[in-house]
CSV table of C-alpha atoms in Angstrom, one decimal:
chain,number,residue,atom,x,y,z
A,966,GLN,CA,13.4,66.6,-35.3
A,967,TYR,CA,12.7,67.4,-38.9
A,968,THR,CA,15.1,64.7,-40.2
A,969,GLN,CA,13.1,62.1,-38.3
A,970,SER,CA,9.7,63.2,-39.6
A,971,ASN,CA,8.9,60.2,-41.7
A,972,ALA,CA,9.9,57.8,-38.9
A,973,LEU,CA,7.9,59.7,-36.3
A,974,ILE,CA,4.8,59.7,-38.5
A,975,ASP,CA,5.1,56.0,-39.2
A,976,SER,CA,5.7,55.3,-35.5
A,977,ALA,CA,2.8,57.4,-34.3
A,978,LEU,CA,0.3,56.0,-36.9
A,979,TYR,CA,1.4,52.5,-35.9
A,980,ALA,CA,0.8,53.3,-32.2
A,981,ILE,CA,-2.6,54.8,-32.9
A,982,ALA,CA,-3.7,51.8,-35.0
A,983,LEU,CA,-2.5,49.5,-32.2
A,984,ARG,CA,-4.3,51.5,-29.5
A,985,ALA,CA,-7.5,51.6,-31.7
A,986,GLN,CA,-7.7,47.9,-31.5
A,987,GLU,CA,-8.1,48.2,-27.8
A,988,ASN,CA,-10.2,51.4,-27.4
A,989,GLY,CA,-12.2,51.5,-30.6
A,990,CYS,CA,-10.8,54.9,-31.8
A,991,LYS,CA,-12.6,56.0,-34.9
A,992,TYR,CA,-11.1,59.4,-35.8
A,993,LEU,CA,-7.7,61.0,-36.0
A,994,PHE,CA,-7.6,64.9,-35.8
A,995,ILE,CA,-4.6,66.7,-37.0
A,996,PRO,CA,-4.8,70.5,-36.1
A,997,GLY,CA,-2.5,72.1,-38.6
A,998,ASP,CA,1.2,72.6,-39.5
A,999,LEU,CA,1.2,69.4,-41.6
A,1000,THR,CA,4.4,70.5,-43.3
A,1001,LYS,CA,7.5,72.4,-42.4
A,1002,ASP,CA,6.8,75.5,-44.5
A,1003,GLY,CA,3.9,74.6,-46.8
A,1004,GLU,CA,5.9,72.7,-49.4
A,1005,TYR,CA,3.5,71.3,-52.1
A,1006,GLU,CA,5.5,68.1,-52.4
A,1007,GLY,CA,5.4,67.6,-48.6
A,1008,HIS,CA,1.6,67.9,-48.6
A,1009,LEU,CA,1.3,65.3,-51.3
A,1010,GLU,CA,3.6,62.9,-49.5
A,1011,LEU,CA,1.8,63.3,-46.2
A,1012,ALA,CA,-1.7,63.0,-47.7
A,1013,ALA,CA,-0.7,59.8,-49.4
A,1014,ARG,CA,0.6,58.4,-46.2
A,1015,LEU,CA,-2.6,59.3,-44.3
A,1016,GLU,CA,-4.8,57.9,-47.0
A,1017,ARG,CA,-3.0,54.6,-46.7
A,1018,PHE,CA,-3.5,54.7,-42.9
A,1019,GLU,CA,-7.2,55.1,-43.4
A,1020,GLN,CA,-7.3,52.2,-45.8
A,1021,GLU,CA,-5.3,50.0,-43.5
A,1022,THR,CA,-7.2,50.8,-40.2
A,1023,GLY,CA,-10.6,52.2,-41.1
A,1024,ILE,CA,-9.9,55.2,-38.9
A,1025,GLN,CA,-11.0,58.5,-40.5
A,1026,VAL,CA,-8.4,61.3,-40.6
A,1027,LEU,CA,-9.6,64.9,-40.4
A,1028,VAL,CA,-7.1,67.7,-41.0
A,1029,THR,CA,-6.9,71.4,-40.9
A,1030,ASN,CA,-4.3,73.9,-42.0
A,1031,GLY,CA,-1.8,75.7,-39.8
A,1032,ASN,CA,0.1,78.9,-40.3
A,1033,HIS,CA,3.0,77.1,-42.0
A,1034,ASP,CA,0.9,75.2,-44.5
A,1035,ILE,CA,-0.3,77.7,-47.2
A,1036,ASN,CA,1.2,80.4,-49.4
A,1037,ASN,CA,4.4,80.2,-47.3
A,1038,SER,CA,7.3,82.1,-48.9
A,1039,ASN,CA,9.7,80.0,-46.8
A,1040,ALA,CA,8.8,76.8,-48.7
A,1041,SER,CA,12.2,75.0,-49.3
A,1042,THR,CA,13.7,72.0,-50.9
A,1043,PHE,CA,17.0,70.4,-49.9
A,1044,GLU,CA,17.4,68.1,-52.8
A,1045,ASN,CA,20.7,69.6,-53.9
A,1046,ALA,CA,22.2,69.5,-50.4
A,1047,LYS,CA,21.3,73.2,-49.9
A,1048,VAL,CA,18.3,75.3,-49.1
A,1049,GLU,CA,16.5,76.3,-52.3
A,1050,PRO,CA,13.0,77.8,-52.9
A,1051,ALA,CA,10.2,75.3,-53.4
A,1052,ARG,CA,6.6,75.4,-54.6
A,1053,ALA,CA,4.2,76.4,-51.8
A,1054,ALA,CA,0.7,75.1,-51.7
A,1055,THR,CA,-2.2,77.4,-52.2
A,1056,PRO,CA,-5.5,77.1,-50.2
A,1057,GLU,CA,-7.2,75.6,-53.2
A,1058,GLU,CA,-4.4,73.1,-53.6
A,1059,PHE,CA,-4.6,72.3,-49.9
A,1060,ARG,CA,-8.3,71.4,-50.1
A,1061,SER,CA,-7.7,69.3,-53.2
A,1062,ILE,CA,-4.7,67.4,-51.7
A,1063,TYR,CA,-6.6,66.6,-48.5
A,1064,ALA,CA,-9.9,66.0,-50.2
A,1065,ASN,CA,-10.1,62.5,-48.8
A,1066,LEU,CA,-8.9,63.5,-45.3
A,1067,GLY,CA,-11.9,65.3,-43.8
A,1068,TYR,CA,-13.4,67.2,-46.6
A,1069,ASP,CA,-14.9,63.9,-47.9
A,1070,LEU,CA,-16.9,63.7,-44.6
A,1071,ALA,CA,-18.1,67.3,-44.7
A,1072,VAL,CA,-21.8,68.0,-44.4
A,1073,ASN,CA,-21.3,71.7,-44.8
A,1074,THR,CA,-18.4,73.9,-45.9
A,1075,TYR,CA,-17.8,77.7,-45.5
A,1076,THR,CA,-17.8,79.8,-48.6
A,1077,PRO,CA,-16.3,83.3,-48.1
A,1078,PRO,CA,-17.9,86.4,-49.8
A,1079,ALA,CA,-17.0,86.9,-53.4
A,1080,GLY,CA,-13.4,88.0,-53.9
A,1081,GLU,CA,-12.3,86.8,-50.5
A,1082,LYS,CA,-10.5,83.6,-49.3
A,1083,ALA,CA,-10.4,83.9,-45.5
A,1084,GLY,CA,-11.7,80.9,-43.7
A,1085,MET,CA,-12.4,79.0,-47.0
A,1086,LEU,CA,-10.9,75.7,-45.7
A,1087,SER,CA,-13.5,75.4,-42.9
A,1088,TYR,CA,-16.0,72.6,-42.8
A,1089,SER,CA,-18.3,70.6,-40.5
A,1090,VAL,CA,-18.6,66.9,-39.9
A,1091,LEU,CA,-21.2,64.7,-38.2
A,1092,LEU,CA,-19.3,62.2,-36.0
A,1093,ASP,CA,-20.6,59.0,-34.5
A,1094,GLY,CA,-22.1,59.4,-31.1
A,1095,GLY,CA,-24.1,62.6,-31.7
A,1096,TYR,CA,-21.1,65.0,-32.2
A,1097,ARG,CA,-20.7,67.8,-34.7
A,1098,LEU,CA,-17.1,68.8,-35.4
A,1099,LEU,CA,-16.5,72.3,-36.7
A,1100,VAL,CA,-13.1,72.7,-38.4
A,1101,LEU,CA,-12.4,76.4,-38.3
A,1102,ASP,CA,-9.8,77.8,-40.7
A,1103,GLY,CA,-8.2,80.7,-38.8
A,1104,GLY,CA,-5.2,80.9,-41.1
A,1105,LYS,CA,-3.8,84.2,-42.5
A,1106,TYR,CA,-2.8,83.4,-46.0
A,1107,SER,CA,-4.7,86.1,-48.0
A,1108,SER,CA,-5.1,89.9,-47.7
A,1109,ASP,CA,-8.6,89.5,-46.2
A,1110,SER,CA,-7.5,86.9,-43.7
A,1111,THR,CA,-6.0,89.3,-41.2
A,1112,SER,CA,-7.7,92.0,-39.1
A,1113,ASP,CA,-4.5,94.0,-38.7
A,1114,GLY,CA,-2.6,93.8,-42.0
A,1115,GLU,CA,0.4,92.1,-40.4
A,1116,ASN,CA,2.3,89.1,-41.8
A,1117,GLU,CA,0.7,85.7,-41.1
A,1118,HIS,CA,3.8,84.4,-39.4
A,1119,GLU,CA,4.0,87.3,-36.9
A,1120,THR,CA,0.4,87.2,-35.6
A,1121,GLY,CA,-2.1,84.8,-34.3
A,1122,GLY,CA,-5.1,83.3,-36.1
A,1123,ASN,CA,-8.2,85.1,-37.0
A,1124,ILE,CA,-11.9,84.0,-37.1
A,1125,THR,CA,-13.5,86.5,-39.5
A,1126,PRO,CA,-17.0,87.8,-39.0
A,1127,GLY,CA,-18.2,85.8,-41.9
A,1128,LEU,CA,-16.7,82.6,-40.6
A,1129,MET,CA,-18.1,83.3,-37.1
A,1130,ALA,CA,-21.6,83.7,-38.5
A,1131,TRP,CA,-21.3,80.4,-40.4
A,1132,ALA,CA,-20.0,78.7,-37.2
A,1133,LEU,CA,-22.9,80.1,-35.1
A,1134,ALA,CA,-25.4,78.9,-37.7
A,1135,GLU,CA,-23.9,75.4,-37.6
A,1136,MET,CA,-24.1,75.4,-33.8
A,1137,ALA,CA,-27.7,76.5,-33.8
A,1138,ASP,CA,-28.5,73.7,-36.2
A,1139,ALA,CA,-26.6,71.2,-34.1
A,1140,LYS,CA,-28.4,72.3,-30.9
A,1141,SER,CA,-31.8,71.8,-32.6
A,1142,ARG,CA,-30.7,68.2,-33.4
A,1143,GLY,CA,-29.4,67.5,-29.9
A,1144,GLU,CA,-25.8,67.2,-31.1
A,1145,THR,CA,-22.7,68.1,-29.0
A,1146,VAL,CA,-20.4,70.6,-30.8
A,1147,ILE,CA,-16.7,70.3,-30.7
A,1148,GLY,CA,-14.1,72.4,-32.7
A,1149,MET,CA,-10.7,72.1,-34.2
A,1150,THR,CA,-8.5,74.9,-35.3
A,1151,HIS,CA,-4.7,75.6,-35.3
A,1152,HIS,CA,-4.1,78.5,-33.0
A,1153,SER,CA,-5.0,78.7,-29.3
A,1154,MET,CA,-8.6,79.7,-28.7
A,1155,VAL,CA,-8.0,80.6,-25.1
A,1156,GLU,CA,-4.9,81.6,-23.2
A,1157,HIS,CA,-2.8,78.7,-21.8
A,1158,PHE,CA,-0.7,80.9,-19.6
A,1159,ASP,CA,-1.0,84.5,-18.3
A,1160,ILE,CA,1.4,86.2,-20.7
A,1161,GLU,CA,0.4,84.4,-23.9
A,1162,PRO,CA,-1.8,87.1,-25.3
A,1163,SER,CA,0.8,89.8,-24.7
A,1164,MET,CA,4.2,88.1,-25.2
A,1165,PHE,CA,3.2,85.2,-27.5
A,1166,TYR,CA,0.4,86.8,-29.4
A,1167,GLY,CA,1.4,84.9,-32.5
A,1168,PHE,CA,0.1,81.7,-30.9
A,1169,ILE,CA,-3.4,82.8,-30.0
A,1170,MET,CA,-6.5,83.9,-31.9
A,1171,ASP,CA,-6.9,87.6,-32.5
A,1172,ASN,CA,-9.6,89.0,-30.2
A,1173,TRP,CA,-9.5,85.6,-28.5
A,1174,LEU,CA,-11.6,86.4,-25.5
A,1175,GLU,CA,-14.6,87.6,-27.5
A,1176,THR,CA,-14.2,84.7,-29.9
A,1177,ALA,CA,-13.9,82.0,-27.2
A,1178,GLU,CA,-16.8,83.3,-25.2
A,1179,THR,CA,-19.0,83.7,-28.3
A,1180,LEU,CA,-18.4,80.1,-29.2
A,1181,ALA,CA,-18.9,78.9,-25.6
A,1182,ASP,CA,-22.2,80.7,-25.4
A,1183,ALA,CA,-23.3,79.2,-28.7
A,1184,GLY,CA,-22.6,75.7,-27.4
A,1185,MET,CA,-19.0,74.8,-28.2
A,1186,LYS,CA,-17.6,72.9,-25.2
A,1187,TYR,CA,-14.3,71.7,-26.5
A,1188,VAL,CA,-11.8,72.8,-29.2
A,1189,PHE,CA,-8.7,70.9,-30.3
A,1190,THR,CA,-5.7,73.1,-31.2
A,1191,GLY,CA,-1.9,72.8,-31.8
A,1192,HIS,CA,0.6,75.5,-32.7
A,1193,MET,CA,2.2,76.1,-29.3
A,1194,HIS,CA,4.1,72.8,-29.3
A,1195,MET,CA,3.0,71.8,-25.8
A,1196,ASN,CA,0.4,69.6,-24.2
A,1197,ASN,CA,-2.1,71.5,-22.1
A,1198,ILE,CA,-5.8,72.0,-21.5
A,1199,ALA,CA,-7.1,75.4,-20.6
A,1200,ALA,CA,-10.6,76.8,-20.0
A,1201,GLN,CA,-12.4,80.1,-20.5
A,1202,THR,CA,-15.8,80.8,-18.9
A,1203,SER,CA,-18.0,83.5,-20.4
A,1204,ASP,CA,-20.0,86.1,-18.5
A,1205,SER,CA,-23.0,83.9,-19.0
A,1206,GLY,CA,-21.3,81.0,-17.2
A,1207,ASN,CA,-20.5,78.8,-20.3
A,1208,THR,CA,-17.1,77.2,-20.4
A,1209,ILE,CA,-15.0,76.2,-23.5
A,1210,TYR,CA,-12.0,73.9,-23.0
A,1211,ASP,CA,-9.0,74.3,-25.4
A,1212,CYS,CA,-7.2,70.9,-25.7
A,1213,GLN,CA,-3.8,71.7,-27.1
A,1214,THR,CA,-1.5,69.0,-28.4
A,1215,ALA,CA,2.2,69.4,-29.0
A,1216,SER,CA,4.0,69.0,-32.3
A,1217,LEU,CA,4.8,65.4,-33.2
A,1218,THR,CA,8.3,66.4,-34.2
A,1219,GLY,CA,9.1,67.9,-30.8
A,1220,PHE,CA,10.5,65.7,-28.0
A,1221,PRO,CA,8.9,64.1,-26.1
A,1222,ASN,CA,6.9,62.9,-29.1
A,1223,SER,CA,3.3,62.4,-28.3
A,1224,PHE,CA,-0.3,62.3,-29.4
A,1225,ARG,CA,-3.5,62.7,-27.4
A,1226,GLU,CA,-6.3,60.3,-26.8
A,1227,VAL,CA,-9.8,61.5,-26.2
A,1228,ARG,CA,-12.7,59.3,-25.1
């Protein structure tokens, strides 16, 4: 429902604001694919709308990038009544555009090794109630982002060893402070149906089983994801008996249009 995007965003934000008056909602998570194909102008327009939502409601918005959002060669404009190439946002531009939509709350950010970019949009936030949110950038938008050398739009997400080490250090620190760790990333962290890793591998993290169980053993109990365009919660329990729940929320532009409330 691309042509209804603006109306759907306005409607959803209005509904969230209305519900927040009743349930005290403090945060809005948006787990990636903020634009159709990473159009720079689309990012600017959405960020401005979300910043206005924050100002009007006091609800803090926290975003992450999806596979559509960065260095996307399919970025297009339709201003001349036909499809024409448009400027695509870089990861540096993404972080700048959404500087007030998550990054402003960050207590820590991940810096990749010199000369690399994979995972550079990851950050952690301390939320009210004793929670630490880890926003994990599993996007494949640079040569060092992928473990298999394939195109970002053909494969799933990837948590690099460097990013995993950073996440584990964050979780160790959170544990020492008595905080509950939750995560947000774009791709599925666990399988939501039996054939997803084999037939729909573009929707799940590379090496997802080891990744999910490593995070579960380190203390991550819940992770919020998108990408698959369906509402579902799936779980993975590690050999050590620790369980991580992947709470997947569908695309707002897909009928039936919905958002998820978490208490």
